[in-house]
Structure formats: C-alpha cells, structure tokens
Coordinates of C-alpha atoms and ligand atoms in Angstrom, one line a residue:
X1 CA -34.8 -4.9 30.1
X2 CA -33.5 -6.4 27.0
X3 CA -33.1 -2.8 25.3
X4 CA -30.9 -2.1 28.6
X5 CA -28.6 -5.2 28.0
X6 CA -28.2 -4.3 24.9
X7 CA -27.4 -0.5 25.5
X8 CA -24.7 -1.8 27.6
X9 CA -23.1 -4.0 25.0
X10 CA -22.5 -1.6 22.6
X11 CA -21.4 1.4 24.9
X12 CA -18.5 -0.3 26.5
X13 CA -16.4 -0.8 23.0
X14 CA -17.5 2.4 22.0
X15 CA -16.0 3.8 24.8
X16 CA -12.7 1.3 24.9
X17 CA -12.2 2.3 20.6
X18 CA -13.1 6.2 21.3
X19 CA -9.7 6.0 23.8
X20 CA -7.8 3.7 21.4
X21 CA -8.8 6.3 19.2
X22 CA -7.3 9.3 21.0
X23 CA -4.1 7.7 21.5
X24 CA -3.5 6.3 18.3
X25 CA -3.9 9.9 16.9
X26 CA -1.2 11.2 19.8
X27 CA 1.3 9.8 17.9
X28 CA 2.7 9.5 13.8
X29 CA -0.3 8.4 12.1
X30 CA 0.8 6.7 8.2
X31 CA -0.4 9.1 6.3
X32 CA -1.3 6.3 3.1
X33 CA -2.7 2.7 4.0
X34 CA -2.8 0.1 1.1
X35 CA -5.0 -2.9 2.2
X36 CA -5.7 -6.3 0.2
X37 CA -8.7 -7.0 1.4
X38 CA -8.8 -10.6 1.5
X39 CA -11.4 -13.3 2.6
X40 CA -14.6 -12.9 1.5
X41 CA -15.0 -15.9 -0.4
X42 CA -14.0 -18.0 2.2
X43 CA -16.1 -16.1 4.8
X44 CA -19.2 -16.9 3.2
X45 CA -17.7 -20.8 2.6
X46 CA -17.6 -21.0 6.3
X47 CA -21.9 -20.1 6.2
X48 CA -22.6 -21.7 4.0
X49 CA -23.2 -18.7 1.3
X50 CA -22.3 -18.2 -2.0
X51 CA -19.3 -16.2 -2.8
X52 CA -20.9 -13.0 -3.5
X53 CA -22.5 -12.9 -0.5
X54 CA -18.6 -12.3 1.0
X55 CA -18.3 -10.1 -1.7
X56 CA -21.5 -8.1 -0.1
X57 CA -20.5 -8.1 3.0
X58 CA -16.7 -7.2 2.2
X59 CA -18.2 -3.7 0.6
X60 CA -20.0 -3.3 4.4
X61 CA -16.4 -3.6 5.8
X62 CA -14.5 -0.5 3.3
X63 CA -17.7 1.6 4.5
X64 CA -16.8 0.8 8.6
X65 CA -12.9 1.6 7.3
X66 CA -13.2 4.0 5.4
X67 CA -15.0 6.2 8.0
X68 CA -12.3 5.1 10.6
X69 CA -9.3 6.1 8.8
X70 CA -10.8 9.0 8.1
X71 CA -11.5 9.8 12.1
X72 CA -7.4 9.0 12.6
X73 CA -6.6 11.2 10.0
X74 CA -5.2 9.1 7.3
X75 CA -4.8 10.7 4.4
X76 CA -4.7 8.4 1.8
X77 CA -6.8 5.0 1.7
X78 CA -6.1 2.2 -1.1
X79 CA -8.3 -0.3 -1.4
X80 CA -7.7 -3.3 -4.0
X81 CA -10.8 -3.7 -4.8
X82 CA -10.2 -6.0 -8.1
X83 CA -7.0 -6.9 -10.1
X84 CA -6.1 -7.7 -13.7
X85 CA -6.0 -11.1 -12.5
X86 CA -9.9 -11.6 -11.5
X87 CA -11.2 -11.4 -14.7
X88 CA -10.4 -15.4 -15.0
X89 CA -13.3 -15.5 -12.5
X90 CA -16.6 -16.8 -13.4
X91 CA -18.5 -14.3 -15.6
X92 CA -21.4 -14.6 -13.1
X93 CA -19.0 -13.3 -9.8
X94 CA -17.1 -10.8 -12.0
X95 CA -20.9 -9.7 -13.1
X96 CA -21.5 -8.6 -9.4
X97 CA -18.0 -7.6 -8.5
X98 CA -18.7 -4.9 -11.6
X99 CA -22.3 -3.4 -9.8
X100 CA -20.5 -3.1 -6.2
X101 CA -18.9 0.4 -7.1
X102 CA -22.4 1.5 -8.3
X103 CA -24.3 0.1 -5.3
X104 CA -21.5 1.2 -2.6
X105 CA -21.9 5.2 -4.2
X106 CA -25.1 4.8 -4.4
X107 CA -25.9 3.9 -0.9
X108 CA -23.2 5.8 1.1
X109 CA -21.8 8.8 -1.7
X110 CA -24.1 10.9 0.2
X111 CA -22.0 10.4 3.9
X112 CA -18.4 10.3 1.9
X113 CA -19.5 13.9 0.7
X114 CA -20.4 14.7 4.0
X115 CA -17.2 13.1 5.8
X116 CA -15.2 15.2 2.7
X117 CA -13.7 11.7 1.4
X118 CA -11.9 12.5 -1.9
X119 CA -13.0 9.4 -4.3
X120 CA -10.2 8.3 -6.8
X121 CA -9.3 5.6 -8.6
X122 CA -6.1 3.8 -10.0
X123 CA -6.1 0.7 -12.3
X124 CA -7.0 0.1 -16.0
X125 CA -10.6 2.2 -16.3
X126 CA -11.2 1.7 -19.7
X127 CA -11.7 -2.0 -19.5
X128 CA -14.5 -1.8 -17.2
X129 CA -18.3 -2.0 -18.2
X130 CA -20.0 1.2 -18.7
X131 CA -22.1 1.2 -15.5
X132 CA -19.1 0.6 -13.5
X133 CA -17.2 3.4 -15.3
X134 CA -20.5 5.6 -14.8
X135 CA -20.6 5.1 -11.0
X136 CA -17.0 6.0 -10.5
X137 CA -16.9 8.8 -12.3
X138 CA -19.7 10.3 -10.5
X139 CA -18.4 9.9 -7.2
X140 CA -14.9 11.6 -8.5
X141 CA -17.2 14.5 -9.8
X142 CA -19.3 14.8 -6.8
X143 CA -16.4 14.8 -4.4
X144 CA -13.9 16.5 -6.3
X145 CA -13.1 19.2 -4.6
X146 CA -13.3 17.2 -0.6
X147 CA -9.5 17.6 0.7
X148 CA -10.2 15.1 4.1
X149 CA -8.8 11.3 3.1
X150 CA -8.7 10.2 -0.2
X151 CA -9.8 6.7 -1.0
X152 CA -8.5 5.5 -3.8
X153 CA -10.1 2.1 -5.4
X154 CA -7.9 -0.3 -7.0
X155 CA -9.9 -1.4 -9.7
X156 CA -8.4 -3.7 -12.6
X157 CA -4.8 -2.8 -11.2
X158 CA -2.3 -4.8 -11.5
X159 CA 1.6 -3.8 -10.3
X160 CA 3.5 -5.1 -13.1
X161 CA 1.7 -3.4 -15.6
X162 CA 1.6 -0.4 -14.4
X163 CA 5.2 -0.4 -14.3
X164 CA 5.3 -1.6 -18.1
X165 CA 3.1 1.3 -18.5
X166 CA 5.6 3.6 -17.4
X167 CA 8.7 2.3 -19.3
X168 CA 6.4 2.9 -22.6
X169 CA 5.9 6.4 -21.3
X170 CA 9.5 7.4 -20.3
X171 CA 10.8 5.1 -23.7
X172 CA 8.5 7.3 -26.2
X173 CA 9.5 10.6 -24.0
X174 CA 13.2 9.4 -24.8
X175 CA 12.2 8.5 -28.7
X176 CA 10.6 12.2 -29.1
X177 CA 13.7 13.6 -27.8
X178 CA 12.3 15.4 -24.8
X179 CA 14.5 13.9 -21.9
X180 CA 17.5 11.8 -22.4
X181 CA 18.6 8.1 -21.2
X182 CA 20.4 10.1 -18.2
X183 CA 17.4 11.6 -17.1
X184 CA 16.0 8.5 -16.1
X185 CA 16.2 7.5 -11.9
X186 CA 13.6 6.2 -9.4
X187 CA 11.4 9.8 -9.4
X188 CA 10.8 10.0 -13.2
X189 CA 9.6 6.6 -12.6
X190 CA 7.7 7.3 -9.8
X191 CA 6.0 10.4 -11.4
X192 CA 4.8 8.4 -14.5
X193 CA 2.6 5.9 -12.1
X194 CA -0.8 6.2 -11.5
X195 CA 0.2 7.1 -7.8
X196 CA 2.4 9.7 -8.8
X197 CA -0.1 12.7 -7.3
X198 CA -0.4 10.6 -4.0
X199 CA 2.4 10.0 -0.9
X200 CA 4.1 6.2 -1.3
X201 CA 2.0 3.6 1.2
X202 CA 3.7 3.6 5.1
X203 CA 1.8 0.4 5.4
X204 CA 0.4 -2.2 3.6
X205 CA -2.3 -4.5 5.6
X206 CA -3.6 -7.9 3.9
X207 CA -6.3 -9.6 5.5
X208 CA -7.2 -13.6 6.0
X209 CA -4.0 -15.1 6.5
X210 CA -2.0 -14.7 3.3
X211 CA 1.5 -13.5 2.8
X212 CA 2.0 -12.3 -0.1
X213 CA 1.9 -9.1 -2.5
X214 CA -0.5 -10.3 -5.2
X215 CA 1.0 -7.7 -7.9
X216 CA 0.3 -5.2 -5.8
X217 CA 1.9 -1.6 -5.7
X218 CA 5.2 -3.3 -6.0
X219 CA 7.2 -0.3 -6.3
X220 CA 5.1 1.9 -4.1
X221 CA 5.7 -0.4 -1.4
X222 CA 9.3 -0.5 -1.1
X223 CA 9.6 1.1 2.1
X224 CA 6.4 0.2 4.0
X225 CA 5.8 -2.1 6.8
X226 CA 3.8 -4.7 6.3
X227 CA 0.5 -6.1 8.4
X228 CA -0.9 -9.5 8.0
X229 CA -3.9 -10.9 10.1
X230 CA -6.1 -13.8 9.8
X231 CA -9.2 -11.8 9.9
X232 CA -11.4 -12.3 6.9
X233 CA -12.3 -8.8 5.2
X234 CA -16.0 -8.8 6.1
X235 CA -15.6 -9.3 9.9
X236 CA -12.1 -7.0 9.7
X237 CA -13.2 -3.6 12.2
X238 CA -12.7 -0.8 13.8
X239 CA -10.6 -2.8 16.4
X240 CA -8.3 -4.9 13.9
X241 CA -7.3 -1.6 12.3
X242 CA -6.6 -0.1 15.6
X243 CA -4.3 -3.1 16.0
X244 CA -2.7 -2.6 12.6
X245 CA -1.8 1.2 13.3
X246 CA -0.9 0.5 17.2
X247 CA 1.9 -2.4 15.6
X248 CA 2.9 0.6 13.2
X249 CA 3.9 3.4 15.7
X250 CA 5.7 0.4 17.6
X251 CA 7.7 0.1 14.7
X252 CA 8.1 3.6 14.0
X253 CA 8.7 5.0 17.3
X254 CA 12.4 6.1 16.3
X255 CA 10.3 8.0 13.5
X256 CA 11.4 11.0 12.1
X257 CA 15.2 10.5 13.9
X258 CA 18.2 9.8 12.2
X259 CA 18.1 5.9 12.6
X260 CA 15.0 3.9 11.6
X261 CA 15.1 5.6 8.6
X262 CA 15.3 2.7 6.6
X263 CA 19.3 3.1 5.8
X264 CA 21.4 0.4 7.7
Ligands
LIG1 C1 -15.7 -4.7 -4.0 C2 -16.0 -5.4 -1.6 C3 -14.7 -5.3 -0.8 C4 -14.0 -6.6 -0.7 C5 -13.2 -6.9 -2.0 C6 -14.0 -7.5 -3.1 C7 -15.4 -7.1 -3.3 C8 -16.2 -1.4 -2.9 C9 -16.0 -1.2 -4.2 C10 -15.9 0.1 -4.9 C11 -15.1 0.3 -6.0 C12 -15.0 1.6 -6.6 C13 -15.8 2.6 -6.1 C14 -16.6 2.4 -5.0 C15 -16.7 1.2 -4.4 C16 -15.8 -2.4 -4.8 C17 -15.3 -4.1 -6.3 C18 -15.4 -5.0 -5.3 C19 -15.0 -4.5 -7.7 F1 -15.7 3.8 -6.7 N1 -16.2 -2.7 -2.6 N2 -15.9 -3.3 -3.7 N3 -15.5 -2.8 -6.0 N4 -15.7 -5.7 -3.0

C-alpha cells in the first residue's frame, strides 16, 4: 500500500516534466546558461545546519542540473562555483568549498563520462590547493574528448580580473609589436578571455532572491537575458529550470528575425 502511494507520487511529475521537456526542446534552446547559484547558506540557516551543509546539498543540485541541461540540449553550462571574492570566508568553509570538486568527480565522474559531459574550467587555477587542482584536472582528462554539454566550473573567477587579464595580454601583444593600437575592438577582447573557445551566455539565472551580477562574466553577458528566482540553490530543480528556459523562448520568440535582435 504505502510503496503504491508512493509509486504514484513520483510518476505524475515525471510524466508532467517529461512533456515540459519535449516542448521546451521544440523550440530555440540557449545554447550557454550561466547560473549564480545562490542560497545555500541561508538554506541550511532556515534548518538549522551549518553552512556547509547548504554547501553539500548545493553540489546535489549542479548534479540534478547538470543532467537536465544536458537532456534539453544545452550546450554550454557555467556554474559559479566560487569567486575571487570567497576567499575572505572563514578558512574552515573555504576548507570544504576546496574538497567539493574532488568529492562531486569522485562520486558522479563516472555518469558525466557516460552522459558525454565535457568538464572545463575558467577562473584563476593556480591559486587553488593541490587536491582541488588534482580533481579538476582529472575530470578534464577523463572527459576530454565528450562533445555533449560542456560544464564549465567557475572556480576563483572573478569578471573584472579577467578583463584586466586581457588588457595585459593585448598591451604586451601591442609592446612586442605583433598587432597595433588599431587592431584592437570587442573580438580581440573577446578572444583573449577565458571564454574565448565557448558561445557568449543567452541567459544568465541567479538563484535566492538576489539581483545583482556579483563580478560575474560582465562582458560575456552583455546581450543575455537575465532570470532571477527566490529559490535557494539546494532546493532549485528540474521544474525551476524548466521555468527559466520557458520565460526565455517567451522572450525570444521573435528569435532569429530581424527585430529582437537586440538593435533598437
Ligand atoms: C561547490 C556546490 C554548489 C553551490 C555553490 C557553492 C558550493 C560543485 C563543484 C565543482 C567544482 C569543480 C569541479 C567539479 C565540481 C563545486 C565548489 C563549490 C568550490 F570540477 N559544487 N561546488 N565547487 N558548491
């Protein structure tokens, strides 16, 4: 009796998401999502749990995502998983932010492999500790070669610097005497980010109620519409993302025509 109650609980979503699904992928699908996943602290205020636990739980959620955008046919995932700004965190939290990467590959590499998720990573690597480093660079290894989504981790990224980053490139370039100040315009810029091999973001989501960019793909995001719910990262599924892409083709539904396009 009670497994049949139960059976029935589950089955009816799965059916309502499976059609959500189908017709979601009828139409434009943004081929990048960026998300700030936001919340997790405060979700594990609300139980009473320590932070980390949020943090735990938050790593659950990019496993339930990842495998959605993946079944819609996103191409390009980013996830910002830790800035330049959390290292003013208590050692103890940054300690455990560090061993998430190794205990998220550890536990599901096997089924990105299998799903033929392309593992990258933008941000400052060097900074990180060796086990962190270690992990990540397995999982590029390992997947390589997958050409289904890519999911790109965020890791010790921060916008801004990025972008001084790239000035320093171009400047030196200039100073060497191997392009010239008129060679200089939004795509040489573009090319010297850490994005440059991936499509710009068509939309950006940030979870639990804040509005704002955080240093956060600032240039990358110039043209993409932006998604804000109140849904805390760890409880943020299948269905909220669903709502996210739905509120996209809305928006986009003049896509690919000649207004829409962004110019007035
Ligand atoms: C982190 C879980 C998600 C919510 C945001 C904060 C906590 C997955 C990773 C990760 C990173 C690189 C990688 C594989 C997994 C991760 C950090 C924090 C620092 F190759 N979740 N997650 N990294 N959180």
């Amino acid at each position: 009796m009670l497994e049949k109650l139960l059976r029935k609980k589950t089955a009816v979503p799965d059916a309502a998401i499976t059609t959500r699904i189908a017709v979601v992928k009828s139409k434009p699908i943004p081929a990048h999502v960026a998300i700030i996943m936001d919340g997790n602290g405060r979700w594990a205020k609300q139980r009473n749990l320590p932070r980390i636990a949020g943090h735990h739980e938050g790593m659950k959620t990019v496993r339930k995502i990842t495998r959605i955008a993946n079944e819609l046919g996103i191409k390009v995932l980013t996830l910002y998983a830790f800035s330049t700004e959390n290292w003013k965190r208590p050692k103890l939290e940054i300690d455990f932010l560090m061993k998430l990467p190794g205990e998220f590959l550890s536990t599901y590499l096997p089924e990105l492999v299998e799903q033929n998720v392309k593992v990258e990573m933008i941000g400052n690597f060097d900074m990180l500790p060796d086990h962190t480093k270690h992990a990540i660079q397995q999982a590029m290894i390992a997947t390589a070669d997958n050409d289904g989504l890519t999911l790109n981790f965020a890791m010790n990224y921060g916008s801004r610097l990025e972008i001084v980053e790239s000035v320093k490139e171009i400047a030196s370039l200039i100073a060497e005497g191997a392009i010239s100040v008129e060679d200089i315009d939004e795509s040489l810029i573009g090319s010297n980010l850490m994005t440059a091999h991936l499509p710009e973001p068509d939309l950006l989501i940030r979870t639990s109620g804040e509005v704002r960019l955080s240093n956060f793909m600032l240039w990358q995001l110039a043209y993409a519409e932006f998604s804000f719910t109140d849904v805390l990262w760890p409880d943020f599924d299948a269905t909220c993302m669903l709502n996210a892409i739905e509120e996209f083709q809305l928006r986009n539904r003049r896509f690919g025509s000649v207004e829409g396009d962004g110019n007035v």
